[in-house]
């Protein structure tokens, strides 16, 4: 009888600890993925800002006739285009990382539909807490 009680106690403890680890693992997954998402959102805003600067500089260049202004604006355009190429590479690498990570999480880490929904809910909450998105 005592052996059965010990077995049940041990099984209960192991189950409790394994459930706690699973929740912790989901939190770890959420935090890692939230980092990627926030970086992507920040980079997206930077790309939009750079695009606005490029458009403004191009429009200004078309309206100016002074040589000094033209030279200065053309050098700014060159710098902006170099920045654009760097941001493009960063964006593509980050998009690949997000895609690979999300595929792994959804296929290998989270089994049930409820786990996937919980992950999405926790991710949205983490993004709101970090200020990456506004609460809807």
Short mmCIF file of N, CA and C in Angstrom, two decimals:
data_model
loop_
_atom_site.label_atom_id
_atom_site.label_comp_id
_atom_site.label_asym_id
_atom_site.label_seq_id
_atom_site.Cartn_x
_atom_site.Cartn_y
_atom_site.Cartn_z
N UNK A 1 0.82 -1.20 0.00
CA UNK A 1 0.00 0.00 0.00
C UNK A 1 0.86 1.26 0.00
N UNK A 2 1.92 1.26 0.82
CA UNK A 2 2.81 2.42 0.86
C UNK A 2 3.52 2.60 -0.48
N UNK A 3 3.84 1.51 -1.13
CA UNK A 3 4.52 1.58 -2.43
C UNK A 3 3.61 2.26 -3.45
N UNK A 4 2.33 1.94 -3.41
CA UNK A 4 1.38 2.56 -4.33
C UNK A 4 1.25 4.05 -4.03
N UNK A 5 1.19 4.41 -2.75
CA UNK A 5 1.10 5.81 -2.37
C UNK A 5 2.34 6.58 -2.82
N UNK A 6 3.50 5.99 -2.63
CA UNK A 6 4.74 6.64 -3.06
C UNK A 6 4.76 6.81 -4.58
N UNK A 7 4.32 5.77 -5.27
CA UNK A 7 4.28 5.83 -6.73
C UNK A 7 3.35 6.96 -7.19
N UNK A 8 2.16 7.03 -6.59
CA UNK A 8 1.20 8.07 -6.95
C UNK A 8 1.74 9.47 -6.62
N UNK A 9 2.39 9.60 -5.47
CA UNK A 9 2.98 10.87 -5.08
C UNK A 9 4.08 11.28 -6.07
N UNK A 10 4.94 10.34 -6.39
CA UNK A 10 6.03 10.61 -7.33
C UNK A 10 5.48 10.97 -8.72
N UNK A 11 4.47 10.25 -9.17
CA UNK A 11 3.86 10.53 -10.46
C UNK A 11 3.22 11.92 -10.47
N UNK A 12 2.54 12.26 -9.39
CA UNK A 12 1.91 13.57 -9.27
C UNK A 12 2.95 14.69 -9.30
N UNK A 13 4.02 14.50 -8.55
CA UNK A 13 5.08 15.51 -8.53
C UNK A 13 5.74 15.68 -9.90
N UNK A 14 6.02 14.57 -10.55
CA UNK A 14 6.64 14.64 -11.87
C UNK A 14 5.72 15.33 -12.87
N UNK A 15 4.45 15.02 -12.80
CA UNK A 15 3.48 15.65 -13.69
C UNK A 15 3.41 17.15 -13.43
N UNK A 16 3.37 17.53 -12.17
CA UNK A 16 3.29 18.95 -11.82
C UNK A 16 4.52 19.70 -12.31
N UNK A 17 5.70 19.13 -12.11
CA UNK A 17 6.92 19.81 -12.56
C UNK A 17 7.03 19.85 -14.07
N UNK A 18 6.59 18.80 -14.74
CA UNK A 18 6.68 18.81 -16.20
C UNK A 18 5.71 19.82 -16.79
N UNK A 19 4.54 20.00 -16.19
CA UNK A 19 3.59 21.01 -16.67
C UNK A 19 4.17 22.41 -16.47
N UNK A 20 4.83 22.62 -15.36
CA UNK A 20 5.43 23.91 -15.09
C UNK A 20 6.52 24.22 -16.11
N UNK A 21 7.33 23.21 -16.45
CA UNK A 21 8.37 23.39 -17.46
C UNK A 21 7.76 23.72 -18.81
N UNK A 22 6.65 23.07 -19.14
CA UNK A 22 6.01 23.32 -20.43
C UNK A 22 5.53 24.76 -20.51
N UNK A 23 4.93 25.26 -19.42
CA UNK A 23 4.48 26.65 -19.42
C UNK A 23 5.67 27.59 -19.51
N UNK A 24 6.74 27.26 -18.80
CA UNK A 24 7.94 28.07 -18.87
C UNK A 24 8.50 28.05 -20.29
N UNK A 25 8.50 26.88 -20.91
CA UNK A 25 9.00 26.78 -22.28
C UNK A 25 8.18 27.64 -23.23
N UNK A 26 6.87 27.66 -23.05
CA UNK A 26 6.03 28.49 -23.90
C UNK A 26 6.37 29.96 -23.67
N UNK A 27 6.59 30.33 -22.42
CA UNK A 27 6.97 31.71 -22.13
C UNK A 27 8.30 32.06 -22.77
N UNK A 28 9.24 31.13 -22.72
CA UNK A 28 10.54 31.35 -23.36
C UNK A 28 10.36 31.51 -24.86
N UNK A 29 9.55 30.64 -25.46
CA UNK A 29 9.28 30.74 -26.90
C UNK A 29 8.64 32.09 -27.24
N UNK A 30 7.68 32.49 -26.42
CA UNK A 30 6.99 33.76 -26.65
C UNK A 30 7.98 34.92 -26.56
N UNK A 31 8.83 34.92 -25.53
CA UNK A 31 9.78 36.01 -25.37
C UNK A 31 10.79 36.08 -26.51
N UNK A 32 11.28 34.93 -26.95
CA UNK A 32 12.23 34.92 -28.07
C UNK A 32 11.55 35.41 -29.35
N UNK A 33 10.33 34.94 -29.58
CA UNK A 33 9.64 35.34 -30.80
C UNK A 33 9.23 36.81 -30.72
N UNK A 34 8.85 37.27 -29.53
CA UNK A 34 8.49 38.69 -29.37
C UNK A 34 9.69 39.58 -29.66
N UNK A 35 10.89 39.13 -29.29
CA UNK A 35 12.10 39.89 -29.62
C UNK A 35 12.23 40.06 -31.13
N UNK A 36 12.05 38.96 -31.85
CA UNK A 36 12.13 39.02 -33.31
C UNK A 36 11.06 39.95 -33.89
N UNK A 37 9.84 39.80 -33.40
CA UNK A 37 8.73 40.61 -33.91
C UNK A 37 8.96 42.10 -33.65
N UNK A 38 9.42 42.43 -32.44
CA UNK A 38 9.66 43.84 -32.12
C UNK A 38 10.77 44.42 -32.99
N UNK A 39 11.82 43.64 -33.20
CA UNK A 39 12.90 44.11 -34.07
C UNK A 39 12.37 44.34 -35.48
N UNK A 40 11.52 43.44 -35.95
CA UNK A 40 10.95 43.59 -37.29
C UNK A 40 10.07 44.83 -37.39
N UNK A 41 9.29 45.07 -36.36
CA UNK A 41 8.41 46.25 -36.37
C UNK A 41 9.22 47.54 -36.33
N UNK A 42 10.27 47.54 -35.53
CA UNK A 42 11.14 48.72 -35.46
C UNK A 42 11.83 48.96 -36.79
N UNK A 43 12.33 47.90 -37.39
CA UNK A 43 12.99 48.01 -38.68
C UNK A 43 12.02 48.49 -39.76
N UNK A 44 10.79 48.04 -39.67
CA UNK A 44 9.77 48.48 -40.63
C UNK A 44 9.54 49.99 -40.53
N UNK A 45 9.44 50.49 -39.30
CA UNK A 45 9.26 51.93 -39.11
C UNK A 45 10.47 52.70 -39.64
N UNK A 46 11.66 52.17 -39.42
CA UNK A 46 12.87 52.81 -39.93
C UNK A 46 12.88 52.83 -41.46
N UNK A 47 12.41 51.75 -42.07
CA UNK A 47 12.33 51.69 -43.54
C UNK A 47 11.36 52.74 -44.07
N UNK A 48 10.21 52.89 -43.40
CA UNK A 48 9.24 53.89 -43.82
C UNK A 48 9.83 55.29 -43.71
N UNK A 49 10.52 55.55 -42.61
CA UNK A 49 11.14 56.86 -42.41
C UNK A 49 12.20 57.13 -43.49
N UNK A 50 13.01 56.13 -43.79
CA UNK A 50 14.02 56.27 -44.83
C UNK A 50 13.37 56.51 -46.20
N UNK A 51 12.29 55.81 -46.48
CA UNK A 51 11.58 56.01 -47.75
C UNK A 51 11.05 57.44 -47.85
N UNK A 52 10.53 57.96 -46.75
CA UNK A 52 10.06 59.35 -46.75
C UNK A 52 11.21 60.32 -47.02
N UNK A 53 12.35 60.08 -46.39
CA UNK A 53 13.52 60.94 -46.60
C UNK A 53 13.99 60.87 -48.05
N UNK A 54 13.99 59.67 -48.60
CA UNK A 54 14.38 59.50 -50.01
C UNK A 54 13.44 60.28 -50.93
N UNK A 55 12.14 60.11 -50.73
CA UNK A 55 11.16 60.81 -51.58
C UNK A 55 11.30 62.33 -51.46
N UNK A 56 11.45 62.80 -50.23
CA UNK A 56 11.59 64.24 -50.01
C UNK A 56 12.85 64.77 -50.69
N UNK A 57 13.95 64.05 -50.55
CA UNK A 57 15.21 64.48 -51.17
C UNK A 57 15.10 64.46 -52.69
N UNK A 58 14.47 63.42 -53.24
CA UNK A 58 14.29 63.35 -54.70
C UNK A 58 13.41 64.49 -55.20
N UNK A 59 12.33 64.76 -54.49
CA UNK A 59 11.44 65.86 -54.88
C UNK A 59 12.17 67.20 -54.82
N UNK A 60 12.93 67.40 -53.76
CA UNK A 60 13.68 68.64 -53.59
C UNK A 60 14.72 68.79 -54.69
N UNK A 61 15.39 67.70 -55.01
CA UNK A 61 16.42 67.71 -56.05
C UNK A 61 15.83 68.11 -57.40
N UNK A 62 14.64 67.65 -57.68
CA UNK A 62 14.00 67.98 -58.97
C UNK A 62 13.63 69.46 -59.05
N UNK A 63 13.42 70.11 -57.90
CA UNK A 63 12.99 71.51 -57.89
C UNK A 63 14.15 72.49 -57.78
N UNK A 64 15.32 72.03 -57.38
CA UNK A 64 16.46 72.92 -57.18
C UNK A 64 17.27 73.06 -58.45
N UNK A 65 17.82 74.23 -58.61
CA UNK A 65 18.67 74.45 -59.78
C UNK A 65 20.09 74.86 -59.39
N UNK A 66 20.31 75.23 -58.13
CA UNK A 66 21.64 75.64 -57.70
C UNK A 66 22.56 74.42 -57.65
N UNK A 67 23.76 74.60 -58.14
CA UNK A 67 24.73 73.50 -58.19
C UNK A 67 25.09 73.00 -56.79
N UNK A 68 25.25 73.92 -55.83
CA UNK A 68 25.62 73.52 -54.47
C UNK A 68 24.53 72.65 -53.85
N UNK A 69 23.28 73.06 -54.04
CA UNK A 69 22.16 72.27 -53.52
C UNK A 69 22.09 70.91 -54.21
N UNK A 70 22.28 70.91 -55.51
CA UNK A 70 22.20 69.67 -56.28
C UNK A 70 23.25 68.67 -55.82
N UNK A 71 24.48 69.14 -55.63
CA UNK A 71 25.56 68.26 -55.19
C UNK A 71 25.27 67.70 -53.80
N UNK A 72 24.83 68.58 -52.91
CA UNK A 72 24.51 68.14 -51.54
C UNK A 72 23.37 67.13 -51.54
N UNK A 73 22.34 67.39 -52.29
CA UNK A 73 21.18 66.49 -52.34
C UNK A 73 21.54 65.16 -52.99
N UNK A 74 22.37 65.20 -54.02
CA UNK A 74 22.78 63.95 -54.66
C UNK A 74 23.62 63.09 -53.72
N UNK A 75 24.47 63.73 -52.93
CA UNK A 75 25.26 62.95 -51.96
C UNK A 75 24.35 62.36 -50.88
N UNK A 76 23.32 63.11 -50.49
CA UNK A 76 22.35 62.56 -49.53
C UNK A 76 21.61 61.37 -50.12
N UNK A 77 21.25 61.47 -51.39
CA UNK A 77 20.56 60.36 -52.06
C UNK A 77 21.44 59.11 -52.09
N UNK A 78 22.71 59.30 -52.37
CA UNK A 78 23.64 58.16 -52.38
C UNK A 78 23.70 57.52 -51.00
N UNK A 79 23.80 58.34 -49.97
CA UNK A 79 23.85 57.82 -48.60
C UNK A 79 22.55 57.10 -48.24
N UNK A 80 21.42 57.68 -48.61
CA UNK A 80 20.13 57.05 -48.32
C UNK A 80 19.99 55.72 -49.05
N UNK A 81 20.45 55.66 -50.29
CA UNK A 81 20.37 54.41 -51.05
C UNK A 81 21.27 53.33 -50.44
N UNK A 82 22.42 53.73 -49.93
CA UNK A 82 23.29 52.76 -49.25
C UNK A 82 22.61 52.24 -47.99
N UNK A 83 21.99 53.16 -47.26
CA UNK A 83 21.24 52.77 -46.06
C UNK A 83 20.10 51.83 -46.43
N UNK A 84 19.45 52.13 -47.53
CA UNK A 84 18.33 51.31 -47.99
C UNK A 84 18.78 49.88 -48.26
N UNK A 85 19.92 49.71 -48.90
CA UNK A 85 20.45 48.37 -49.18
C UNK A 85 20.76 47.61 -47.90
N UNK A 86 21.33 48.29 -46.93
CA UNK A 86 21.65 47.65 -45.65
C UNK A 86 20.36 47.22 -44.96
N UNK A 87 19.37 48.12 -44.93
CA UNK A 87 18.09 47.80 -44.29
C UNK A 87 17.37 46.66 -45.01
N UNK A 88 17.49 46.63 -46.31
CA UNK A 88 16.86 45.55 -47.08
C UNK A 88 17.45 44.20 -46.67
N UNK A 89 18.77 44.13 -46.59
CA UNK A 89 19.42 42.88 -46.18
C UNK A 89 19.02 42.49 -44.77
N UNK A 90 18.99 43.47 -43.86
CA UNK A 90 18.57 43.19 -42.48
C UNK A 90 17.14 42.69 -42.44
N UNK A 91 16.27 43.32 -43.21
CA UNK A 91 14.86 42.93 -43.23
C UNK A 91 14.68 41.52 -43.75
N UNK A 92 15.40 41.18 -44.82
CA UNK A 92 15.29 39.84 -45.39
C UNK A 92 15.80 38.78 -44.43
N UNK A 93 16.93 39.05 -43.77
CA UNK A 93 17.45 38.10 -42.79
C UNK A 93 16.49 37.93 -41.62
N UNK A 94 15.95 39.03 -41.14
CA UNK A 94 15.01 38.97 -40.03
C UNK A 94 13.73 38.25 -40.44
N UNK A 95 13.25 38.49 -41.64
CA UNK A 95 12.05 37.80 -42.12
C UNK A 95 12.30 36.29 -42.21
N UNK A 96 13.47 35.90 -42.69
CA UNK A 96 13.81 34.47 -42.73
C UNK A 96 13.86 33.87 -41.33
N UNK A 97 14.45 34.61 -40.39
CA UNK A 97 14.51 34.13 -39.00
C UNK A 97 13.12 33.96 -38.41
N UNK A 98 12.26 34.94 -38.65
CA UNK A 98 10.89 34.88 -38.14
C UNK A 98 10.15 33.70 -38.76
N UNK A 99 10.28 33.55 -40.06
CA UNK A 99 9.59 32.46 -40.76
C UNK A 99 10.06 31.10 -40.25
N UNK A 100 11.36 30.92 -40.14
CA UNK A 100 11.92 29.65 -39.67
C UNK A 100 11.51 29.38 -38.23
N UNK A 101 11.60 30.40 -37.39
CA UNK A 101 11.24 30.25 -35.98
C UNK A 101 9.76 29.91 -35.82
N UNK A 102 8.91 30.61 -36.54
CA UNK A 102 7.47 30.36 -36.44
C UNK A 102 7.12 28.97 -36.94
N UNK A 103 7.73 28.55 -38.04
CA UNK A 103 7.50 27.19 -38.54
C UNK A 103 7.88 26.15 -37.49
N UNK A 104 9.04 26.34 -36.88
CA UNK A 104 9.50 25.40 -35.86
C UNK A 104 8.55 25.38 -34.66
N UNK A 105 8.16 26.55 -34.21
CA UNK A 105 7.26 26.64 -33.05
C UNK A 105 5.93 25.95 -33.35
N UNK A 106 5.34 26.27 -34.48
CA UNK A 106 4.02 25.73 -34.80
C UNK A 106 4.04 24.24 -35.14
N UNK A 107 5.12 23.76 -35.73
CA UNK A 107 5.18 22.35 -36.12
C UNK A 107 5.76 21.46 -35.04
N UNK A 108 6.76 21.94 -34.31
CA UNK A 108 7.50 21.07 -33.40
C UNK A 108 7.30 21.37 -31.92
N UNK A 109 6.94 22.59 -31.58
CA UNK A 109 6.86 22.97 -30.17
C UNK A 109 5.43 22.92 -29.62
N UNK A 110 4.48 23.34 -30.44
CA UNK A 110 3.09 23.42 -29.98
C UNK A 110 2.26 22.38 -30.73
N UNK A 111 1.65 21.49 -29.98
CA UNK A 111 0.94 20.37 -30.61
C UNK A 111 -0.52 20.70 -30.91
N UNK A 112 -1.21 21.20 -29.92
CA UNK A 112 -2.66 21.36 -30.08
C UNK A 112 -3.03 22.78 -30.53
N UNK A 113 -4.25 22.87 -31.00
CA UNK A 113 -4.78 24.16 -31.43
C UNK A 113 -4.87 25.13 -30.25
N UNK A 114 -5.20 24.61 -29.07
CA UNK A 114 -5.31 25.47 -27.89
C UNK A 114 -3.94 26.00 -27.47
N UNK A 115 -2.89 25.18 -27.63
CA UNK A 115 -1.53 25.65 -27.32
C UNK A 115 -1.12 26.76 -28.28
N UNK A 116 -1.47 26.59 -29.54
CA UNK A 116 -1.14 27.60 -30.54
C UNK A 116 -1.88 28.90 -30.26
N UNK A 117 -3.14 28.79 -29.86
CA UNK A 117 -3.92 29.98 -29.53
C UNK A 117 -3.36 30.66 -28.29
N UNK A 118 -2.97 29.86 -27.29
CA UNK A 118 -2.37 30.42 -26.08
C UNK A 118 -1.06 31.14 -26.43
N UNK A 119 -0.27 30.55 -27.31
CA UNK A 119 0.98 31.17 -27.75
C UNK A 119 0.69 32.52 -28.41
N UNK A 120 -0.29 32.55 -29.31
CA UNK A 120 -0.65 33.80 -29.99
C UNK A 120 -1.12 34.86 -29.01
N UNK A 121 -1.94 34.45 -28.05
CA UNK A 121 -2.43 35.40 -27.04
C UNK A 121 -1.28 35.94 -26.19
N UNK A 122 -0.39 35.04 -25.76
CA UNK A 122 0.75 35.46 -24.95
C UNK A 122 1.69 36.36 -25.76
N UNK A 123 1.85 36.05 -27.03
CA UNK A 123 2.70 36.86 -27.90
C UNK A 123 2.13 38.27 -28.05
N UNK A 124 0.84 38.36 -28.31
CA UNK A 124 0.21 39.69 -28.43
C UNK A 124 0.36 40.49 -27.16
N UNK A 125 0.18 39.83 -26.02
CA UNK A 125 0.34 40.52 -24.73
C UNK A 125 1.78 40.98 -24.53
N UNK A 126 2.73 40.14 -24.90
CA UNK A 126 4.15 40.52 -24.77
C UNK A 126 4.48 41.70 -25.67
N UNK A 127 3.93 41.71 -26.87
CA UNK A 127 4.18 42.82 -27.80
C UNK A 127 3.56 44.11 -27.30
N UNK A 128 2.39 44.02 -26.67
CA UNK A 128 1.76 45.20 -26.08
C UNK A 128 2.60 45.71 -24.92
N UNK A 129 3.04 44.80 -24.05
CA UNK A 129 3.85 45.20 -22.89
C UNK A 129 5.16 45.86 -23.31
N UNK A 130 5.73 45.42 -24.39
CA UNK A 130 7.00 45.99 -24.88
C UNK A 130 6.79 47.27 -25.67
N UNK A 131 5.55 47.60 -25.94
CA UNK A 131 5.26 48.82 -26.69
C UNK A 131 5.42 48.67 -28.19
N UNK A 132 5.47 47.44 -28.67
CA UNK A 132 5.63 47.21 -30.11
C UNK A 132 4.31 47.37 -30.85
N UNK A 133 3.22 47.04 -30.18
CA UNK A 133 1.89 47.23 -30.76
C UNK A 133 0.99 47.86 -29.71
N UNK A 134 -0.08 48.46 -30.17
CA UNK A 134 -1.06 49.04 -29.25
C UNK A 134 -2.13 48.00 -28.97
N UNK A 135 -2.65 48.04 -27.76
CA UNK A 135 -3.69 47.09 -27.37
C UNK A 135 -4.94 47.38 -28.20
N UNK A 136 -5.48 46.30 -28.77
CA UNK A 136 -6.67 46.49 -29.63
C UNK A 136 -7.95 46.23 -28.90
#
